[in-house]
Amino acid sequence: MGLLTGLCAFLYHLPQIYKWLLKPYYITSFLLTISFVVVRKTPGLCEHLVTQREDGNSCDFDWRELEILMFLSAIVMMKNRRAITVEQHIGNLLMFSKVANCILFFRMDIRFGILYLALCLAFVMTCQPPLYMGPEYIKYFSDKTIDEELQRDSRVTWLVEFYANWSSDCQSFAPIFANLSLNYNCAGLRFGKIDIGRYEEVSKKYRVSTSPLAKQLPSVVLFQGGREVMRRPMVDSKGRAVSWTMNEENIIREFNLNELFQKSKKLNKSRGSKEEEQNGSQPQEGGEELPPDTDNTEQPKESKKDQ
C-alpha cells in the first residue's frame, strides 16, 4: 500500500519533476548521480575496469558494490521519511547518491575517485540550487531594515523566517512559507524573511546559528510589538535545535495562525471604520465605494528576492 501511495504521488508530481530536471543544476546533478552505473555498464570501457567478481565479468556489479547500493537505498528511505516536499525527496536522493558514487569510484580505481571528487567539488562551487520564485506576500529585510520594520507598528504581528541560501532545508521550506503568506498575510499579520547567511550581525542578535551542526535553519520567529514571542524550532541549552518537523500544518498549529488572522481582520475593519469617521461616510465625487469585506486590499505586493 505504501509503495502504491508513493508511486501515485510520483506520477502526480511528474510534470513538476520534469520541469526541475530541465534546469542546469538538476541536469548536472543527475549526470553525477548515474555516472558510476554508466561507467560500469558502458561497452568498450567496462572491459578495462577492475572487478572482484569470481567470473571476471567487469561489466557487472560485484557483491561489495551491490552491498553499497543497497545501503544507499536504505539511507535514502530513512531520510525521506522526514522529507516534506518533493524537492527534499529528490535532494536526498541526489546527495547520498553522490556520496555512494565517490566511495565506489575510489574502490574501483583511485584515479576515477580523484576525478569524480574534483567534479563534485567544482559542481558545489559553481552550481547553486534554483531559488523559489513563485507568488508570495513577503517582505525581505536587510540588517538595516529589520529592526525598524518590526518596531514600526506595535499592532502588527510579524512572522519572520531566518534562512540562508546555501541551506537545502531553507530552499525546500521556501514554497511552504510563501504559501502561508498568500493565505494569511494582511495588514495586521505580515510575513518577512532575512538571509542571515549574508548578515552575520543579525544572526548573532536574534540568536539563530548558521552552523550546519546546530540545525537551526530555517528558523521561524513570531514578533509582536517588536518582541519575540515564539520560535520554531526551539533551541536547547547546547545551542542545538530540538527535533521538529517544519511543515505547513505544524506552522499553522504552533503559531495559531488562524486565530491571529481573525484578529488581524478585526484590526483591518477597525482601521476602515476610523477612516470613514474621519473622512465622512459620503464618497467624494468621481469616487467609488469599496466593498465591505475586502480584508486583503491593503496587501502590498512585495519585491522578489534581494539578490
GROMACS .gro file of C-alpha atoms in nm:
model
  307
    1MET     CA    1   0.000   0.000   0.000
    2GLY     CA    2   0.283   0.237   0.089
    3LEU     CA    3   0.457   0.160  -0.241
    4LEU     CA    4   0.135   0.230  -0.432
    5THR     CA    5   0.088   0.561  -0.250
    6GLY     CA    6   0.444   0.665  -0.330
    7LEU     CA    7   0.401   0.572  -0.696
    8CYS     CA    8   0.077   0.774  -0.718
    9ALA     CA    9   0.247   1.074  -0.556
   10PHE     CA   10   0.538   1.046  -0.801
   11LEU     CA   11   0.302   1.033  -1.102
   12TYR     CA   12   0.104   1.329  -0.965
   13HIS     CA   13   0.418   1.543  -0.934
   14LEU     CA   14   0.577   1.414  -1.257
   15PRO     CA   15   0.512   1.734  -1.461
   16GLN     CA   16   0.675   1.941  -1.185
   17ILE     CA   17   0.969   1.699  -1.159
   18TYR     CA   18   1.011   1.718  -1.538
   19LYS     CA   19   1.044   2.099  -1.518
   20TRP     CA   20   1.305   2.068  -1.243
   21LEU     CA   21   1.517   1.825  -1.442
   22LEU     CA   22   1.536   2.073  -1.729
   23LYS     CA   23   1.730   2.317  -1.509
   24PRO     CA   24   2.113   2.307  -1.534
   25TYR     CA   25   2.157   2.235  -1.163
   26TYR     CA   26   1.943   1.921  -1.171
   27ILE     CA   27   2.072   1.806  -1.509
   28THR     CA   28   2.434   1.818  -1.386
   29SER     CA   29   2.343   1.662  -1.052
   30PHE     CA   30   2.155   1.380  -1.227
   31LEU     CA   31   2.453   1.306  -1.451
   32LEU     CA   32   2.684   1.289  -1.149
   33THR     CA   33   2.435   1.058  -0.977
   34ILE     CA   34   2.426   0.797  -1.256
   35SER     CA   35   2.794   0.829  -1.351
   36PHE     CA   36   2.914   0.510  -1.179
   37VAL     CA   37   2.638   0.298  -1.334
   38VAL     CA   38   2.720   0.443  -1.676
   39VAL     CA   39   3.093   0.374  -1.639
   40ARG     CA   40   3.034   0.020  -1.511
   41LYS     CA   41   2.787  -0.068  -1.790
   42THR     CA   42   2.932   0.112  -2.094
   43PRO     CA   43   3.061  -0.138  -2.354
   44GLY     CA   44   3.420  -0.076  -2.457
   45LEU     CA   45   3.502   0.088  -2.125
   46CYS     CA   46   3.383  -0.158  -1.865
   47GLU     CA   47   3.604  -0.436  -2.008
   48HIS     CA   48   3.912  -0.250  -1.884
   49LEU     CA   49   3.787  -0.191  -1.528
   50VAL     CA   50   3.892  -0.381  -1.218
   51THR     CA   51   3.639  -0.622  -1.069
   52GLN     CA   52   3.621  -0.866  -0.779
   53ARG     CA   53   3.365  -1.096  -0.938
   54GLU     CA   54   3.457  -1.463  -0.949
   55ASP     CA   55   3.357  -1.491  -1.314
   56GLY     CA   56   3.576  -1.192  -1.406
   57ASN     CA   57   3.287  -1.003  -1.567
   58SER     CA   58   3.390  -0.640  -1.517
   59CYS     CA   59   3.073  -0.507  -1.681
   60ASP     CA   60   2.853  -0.611  -1.391
   61PHE     CA   61   2.841  -0.517  -1.021
   62ASP     CA   62   3.031  -0.729  -0.772
   63TRP     CA   63   2.890  -0.823  -0.430
   64ARG     CA   64   3.053  -0.529  -0.249
   65GLU     CA   65   2.913  -0.275  -0.496
   66LEU     CA   66   2.566  -0.425  -0.461
   67GLU     CA   67   2.603  -0.402  -0.084
   68ILE     CA   68   2.692  -0.032  -0.104
   69LEU     CA   69   2.399   0.038  -0.336
   70MET     CA   70   2.157  -0.142  -0.103
   71PHE     CA   71   2.292   0.055   0.192
   72LEU     CA   72   2.240   0.375  -0.011
   73SER     CA   73   1.877   0.280  -0.074
   74ALA     CA   74   1.820   0.221   0.297
   75ILE     CA   75   1.973   0.556   0.392
   76VAL     CA   76   1.765   0.744   0.133
   77MET     CA   77   1.443   0.579   0.255
   78MET     CA   78   1.524   0.667   0.617
   79LYS     CA   79   1.598   1.030   0.531
   80ASN     CA   80   1.289   1.063   0.312
   81ARG     CA   81   1.064   0.957   0.598
   82ARG     CA   82   1.103   1.310   0.736
   83ALA     CA   83   1.103   1.482   0.398
   84ILE     CA   84   0.807   1.713   0.339
   85THR     CA   85   0.828   1.834  -0.019
   86VAL     CA   86   0.920   1.664  -0.345
   87GLU     CA   87   1.231   1.884  -0.358
   88GLN     CA   88   1.354   1.730  -0.033
   89HIS     CA   89   1.296   1.376  -0.161
   90ILE     CA   90   1.490   1.446  -0.480
   91GLY     CA   91   1.760   1.637  -0.293
   92ASN     CA   92   1.822   1.347  -0.052
   93LEU     CA   93   1.844   1.100  -0.339
   94LEU     CA   94   2.092   1.312  -0.536
   95MET     CA   95   2.310   1.399  -0.238
   96PHE     CA   96   2.354   1.045  -0.099
   97SER     CA   97   2.397   0.904  -0.449
   98LYS     CA   98   2.698   1.131  -0.499
   99VAL     CA   99   2.848   1.012  -0.171
  100ALA     CA  100   2.798   0.647  -0.270
  101ASN     CA  101   2.943   0.712  -0.617
  102CYS     CA  102   3.254   0.869  -0.462
  103ILE     CA  103   3.309   0.558  -0.246
  104LEU     CA  104   3.250   0.325  -0.541
  105PHE     CA  105   3.489   0.513  -0.771
  106PHE     CA  106   3.768   0.521  -0.511
  107ARG     CA  107   3.719   0.149  -0.452
  108MET     CA  108   3.730   0.070  -0.823
  109ASP     CA  109   4.025   0.296  -0.918
  110ILE     CA  110   4.180   0.578  -0.718
  111ARG     CA  111   4.222   0.782  -1.034
  112PHE     CA  112   3.850   0.764  -1.107
  113GLY     CA  113   3.781   0.855  -0.744
  114ILE     CA  114   4.000   1.167  -0.753
  115LEU     CA  115   3.845   1.276  -1.084
  116TYR     CA  116   3.491   1.226  -0.955
  117LEU     CA  117   3.565   1.410  -0.629
  118ALA     CA  118   3.708   1.704  -0.825
  119LEU     CA  119   3.396   1.717  -1.042
  120CYS     CA  120   3.172   1.716  -0.733
  121LEU     CA  121   3.370   1.998  -0.571
  122ALA     CA  122   3.354   2.203  -0.891
  123PHE     CA  123   2.979   2.139  -0.909
  124VAL     CA  124   2.923   2.255  -0.549
  125MET     CA  125   3.127   2.574  -0.601
  126THR     CA  126   2.976   2.674  -0.936
  127CYS     CA  127   2.616   2.549  -0.930
  128GLN     CA  128   2.354   2.664  -0.682
  129PRO     CA  129   2.007   2.510  -0.643
  130PRO     CA  130   1.737   2.720  -0.812
  131LEU     CA  131   1.558   2.952  -0.571
  132TYR     CA  132   1.183   2.962  -0.531
  133MET     CA  133   1.044   3.247  -0.743
  134GLY     CA  134   0.670   3.185  -0.713
  135PRO     CA  135   0.396   3.420  -0.585
  136GLU     CA  136   0.427   3.543  -0.227
  137TYR     CA  137   0.347   3.834   0.007
  138ILE     CA  138   0.681   3.854   0.188
  139LYS     CA  139   0.894   4.148   0.294
  140TYR     CA  140   1.268   4.083   0.254
  141PHE     CA  141   1.472   4.251   0.529
  142SER     CA  142   1.832   4.361   0.545
  143ASP     CA  143   2.047   4.422   0.851
  144LYS     CA  144   1.948   4.791   0.841
  145THR     CA  145   1.571   4.750   0.796
  146ILE     CA  146   1.468   4.454   1.012
  147ASP     CA  147   1.461   4.636   1.347
  148GLU     CA  148   1.280   4.937   1.201
  149GLU     CA  149   1.013   4.725   1.035
  150LEU     CA  150   0.947   4.505   1.338
  151GLN     CA  151   0.905   4.806   1.570
  152ARG     CA  152   0.725   5.043   1.332
  153ASP     CA  153   0.370   4.949   1.441
  154SER     CA  154   0.306   4.765   1.768
  155ARG     CA  155  -0.030   4.640   1.639
  156VAL     CA  156   0.131   4.446   1.353
  157THR     CA  157   0.239   4.086   1.414
  158TRP     CA  158   0.535   3.962   1.212
  159LEU     CA  159   0.619   3.604   1.121
  160VAL     CA  160   0.984   3.610   1.013
  161GLU     CA  161   1.190   3.332   0.857
  162PHE     CA  162   1.565   3.333   0.919
  163TYR     CA  163   1.728   3.145   0.633
  164ALA     CA  164   2.043   3.100   0.426
  165ASN     CA  165   2.052   3.047   0.051
  166TRP     CA  166   2.309   2.768   0.076
  167SER     CA  167   2.085   2.559   0.304
  168SER     CA  168   1.887   2.290   0.121
  169ASP     CA  169   1.632   2.281   0.407
  170CYS     CA  170   1.567   2.654   0.361
  171GLN     CA  171   1.521   2.609  -0.013
  172SER     CA  172   1.273   2.328   0.046
  173PHE     CA  173   1.081   2.536   0.301
  174ALA     CA  174   1.059   2.844   0.074
  175PRO     CA  175   0.741   2.740  -0.115
  176ILE     CA  176   0.572   2.642   0.213
  177PHE     CA  177   0.640   2.982   0.372
  178ALA     CA  178   0.533   3.156   0.051
  179ASN     CA  179   0.203   2.967   0.051
  180LEU     CA  180   0.143   3.066   0.415
  181SER     CA  181   0.199   3.431   0.323
  182LEU     CA  182  -0.056   3.406   0.042
  183ASN     CA  183  -0.318   3.259   0.276
  184TYR     CA  184  -0.263   3.463   0.594
  185ASN     CA  185  -0.095   3.793   0.506
  186CYS     CA  186  -0.297   4.106   0.589
  187ALA     CA  187  -0.246   4.449   0.744
  188GLY     CA  188  -0.215   4.311   1.098
  189LEU     CA  189  -0.023   3.992   1.017
  190ARG     CA  190   0.284   4.030   0.799
  191PHE     CA  191   0.546   3.786   0.671
  192GLY     CA  192   0.916   3.861   0.641
  193LYS     CA  193   1.245   3.690   0.559
  194ILE     CA  194   1.610   3.770   0.613
  195ASP     CA  195   1.918   3.592   0.480
  196ILE     CA  196   2.136   3.555   0.789
  197GLY     CA  197   2.396   3.386   0.571
  198ARG     CA  198   2.469   3.740   0.444
  199TYR     CA  199   2.412   3.933   0.769
  200GLU     CA  200   2.617   3.776   1.048
  201GLU     CA  201   2.529   4.055   1.293
  202VAL     CA  202   2.157   3.975   1.260
  203SER     CA  203   2.232   3.608   1.321
  204LYS     CA  204   2.405   3.690   1.649
  205LYS     CA  205   2.147   3.945   1.765
  206TYR     CA  206   1.849   3.713   1.715
  207ARG     CA  207   2.042   3.404   1.831
  208VAL     CA  208   1.997   3.197   1.516
  209SER     CA  209   2.305   2.989   1.439
  210THR     CA  210   2.409   2.933   1.077
  211SER     CA  211   2.619   2.629   1.166
  212PRO     CA  212   2.502   2.310   0.989
  213LEU     CA  213   2.561   2.118   1.315
  214ALA     CA  214   2.313   2.338   1.505
  215LYS     CA  215   2.033   2.255   1.258
  216GLN     CA  216   1.855   2.584   1.327
  217LEU     CA  217   1.795   2.669   0.961
  218PRO     CA  218   1.533   2.762   0.874
  219SER     CA  219   1.401   2.924   1.193
  220VAL     CA  220   1.057   3.088   1.207
  221VAL     CA  221   1.008   3.354   1.476
  222LEU     CA  222   0.687   3.532   1.577
  223PHE     CA  223   0.725   3.900   1.674
  224GLN     CA  224   0.457   4.112   1.841
  225GLY     CA  225   0.531   4.473   1.920
  226GLY     CA  226   0.889   4.421   1.805
  227ARG     CA  227   0.949   4.149   2.067
  228GLU     CA  228   0.999   3.778   2.011
  229VAL     CA  229   0.703   3.569   2.130
  230MET     CA  230   0.777   3.224   1.990
  231ARG     CA  231   1.018   3.045   1.762
  232ARG     CA  232   1.039   2.709   1.591
  233PRO     CA  233   1.244   2.503   1.607
  234MET     CA  234   1.324   2.561   1.973
  235VAL     CA  235   1.688   2.556   2.085
  236ASP     CA  236   1.823   2.352   2.377
  237SER     CA  237   2.091   2.453   2.628
  238LYS     CA  238   2.367   2.327   2.395
  239GLY     CA  239   2.255   2.554   2.112
  240ARG     CA  240   2.109   2.276   1.900
  241ALA     CA  241   1.762   2.277   1.752
  242VAL     CA  242   1.504   2.049   1.909
  243SER     CA  243   1.376   1.799   1.654
  244TRP     CA  244   1.063   1.940   1.491
  245THR     CA  245   0.900   1.889   1.151
  246MET     CA  246   0.891   2.217   0.959
  247ASN     CA  247   0.573   2.178   0.753
  248GLU     CA  248   0.269   2.394   0.684
  249GLU     CA  249   0.034   2.216   0.926
  250ASN     CA  250   0.276   2.247   1.218
  251ILE     CA  251   0.341   2.615   1.149
  252ILE     CA  252  -0.032   2.691   1.143
  253ARG     CA  253  -0.095   2.497   1.465
  254GLU     CA  254   0.206   2.611   1.669
  255PHE     CA  255   0.176   2.980   1.583
  256ASN     CA  256  -0.208   2.987   1.593
  257LEU     CA  257  -0.218   3.148   1.250
  258ASN     CA  258  -0.594   3.103   1.214
  259GLU     CA  259  -0.658   3.292   1.538
  260LEU     CA  260  -0.400   3.560   1.454
  261PHE     CA  261  -0.556   3.606   1.111
  262GLN     CA  262  -0.903   3.654   1.258
  263LYS     CA  263  -0.770   3.919   1.499
  264SER     CA  264  -0.591   4.088   1.212
  265LYS     CA  265  -0.913   4.101   1.012
  266LYS     CA  266  -1.078   4.283   1.301
  267LEU     CA  267  -0.788   4.526   1.302
  268ASN     CA  268  -0.845   4.592   0.932
  269LYS     CA  269  -1.214   4.661   0.990
  270SER     CA  270  -1.146   4.891   1.285
  271ARG     CA  271  -0.898   5.087   1.078
  272GLY     CA  272  -1.151   5.118   0.798
  273SER     CA  273  -1.425   5.240   1.032
  274LYS     CA  274  -1.196   5.505   1.182
  275GLU     CA  275  -1.104   5.630   0.837
  276GLU     CA  276  -1.471   5.651   0.743
  277GLU     CA  277  -1.548   5.853   1.058
  278GLN     CA  278  -1.266   6.095   0.980
  279ASN     CA  279  -1.342   6.137   0.611
  280GLY     CA  280  -1.719   6.116   0.633
  281SER     CA  281  -1.948   5.845   0.513
  282GLN     CA  282  -2.021   6.014   0.177
  283PRO     CA  283  -1.783   5.925  -0.105
  284GLN     CA  284  -1.613   6.203  -0.297
  285GLU     CA  285  -1.726   6.297  -0.645
  286GLY     CA  286  -1.593   6.065  -0.907
  287GLY     CA  287  -1.505   5.810  -0.640
  288GLU     CA  288  -1.638   5.461  -0.590
  289GLU     CA  289  -1.738   5.289  -0.269
  290LEU     CA  290  -1.527   4.991  -0.169
  291PRO     CA  291  -1.698   4.659  -0.098
  292PRO     CA  292  -1.737   4.595   0.278
  293ASP     CA  293  -1.544   4.267   0.304
  294THR     CA  294  -1.215   4.346   0.136
  295ASP     CA  295  -0.979   4.226   0.407
  296ASN     CA  296  -0.674   4.191   0.188
  297THR     CA  297  -0.697   4.519  -0.003
  298GLU     CA  298  -0.402   4.654   0.191
  299GLN     CA  299  -0.177   4.363   0.100
  300PRO     CA  300   0.133   4.501  -0.072
  301LYS     CA  301   0.299   4.306  -0.347
  302GLU     CA  302   0.647   4.286  -0.206
  303SER     CA  303   0.951   4.276  -0.427
  304LYS     CA  304   1.116   3.943  -0.500
  305LYS     CA  305   1.439   3.821  -0.351
  306ASP     CA  306   1.702   4.089  -0.287
  307GLN     CA  307   2.000   3.929  -0.457
   0.00000   0.00000   0.00000
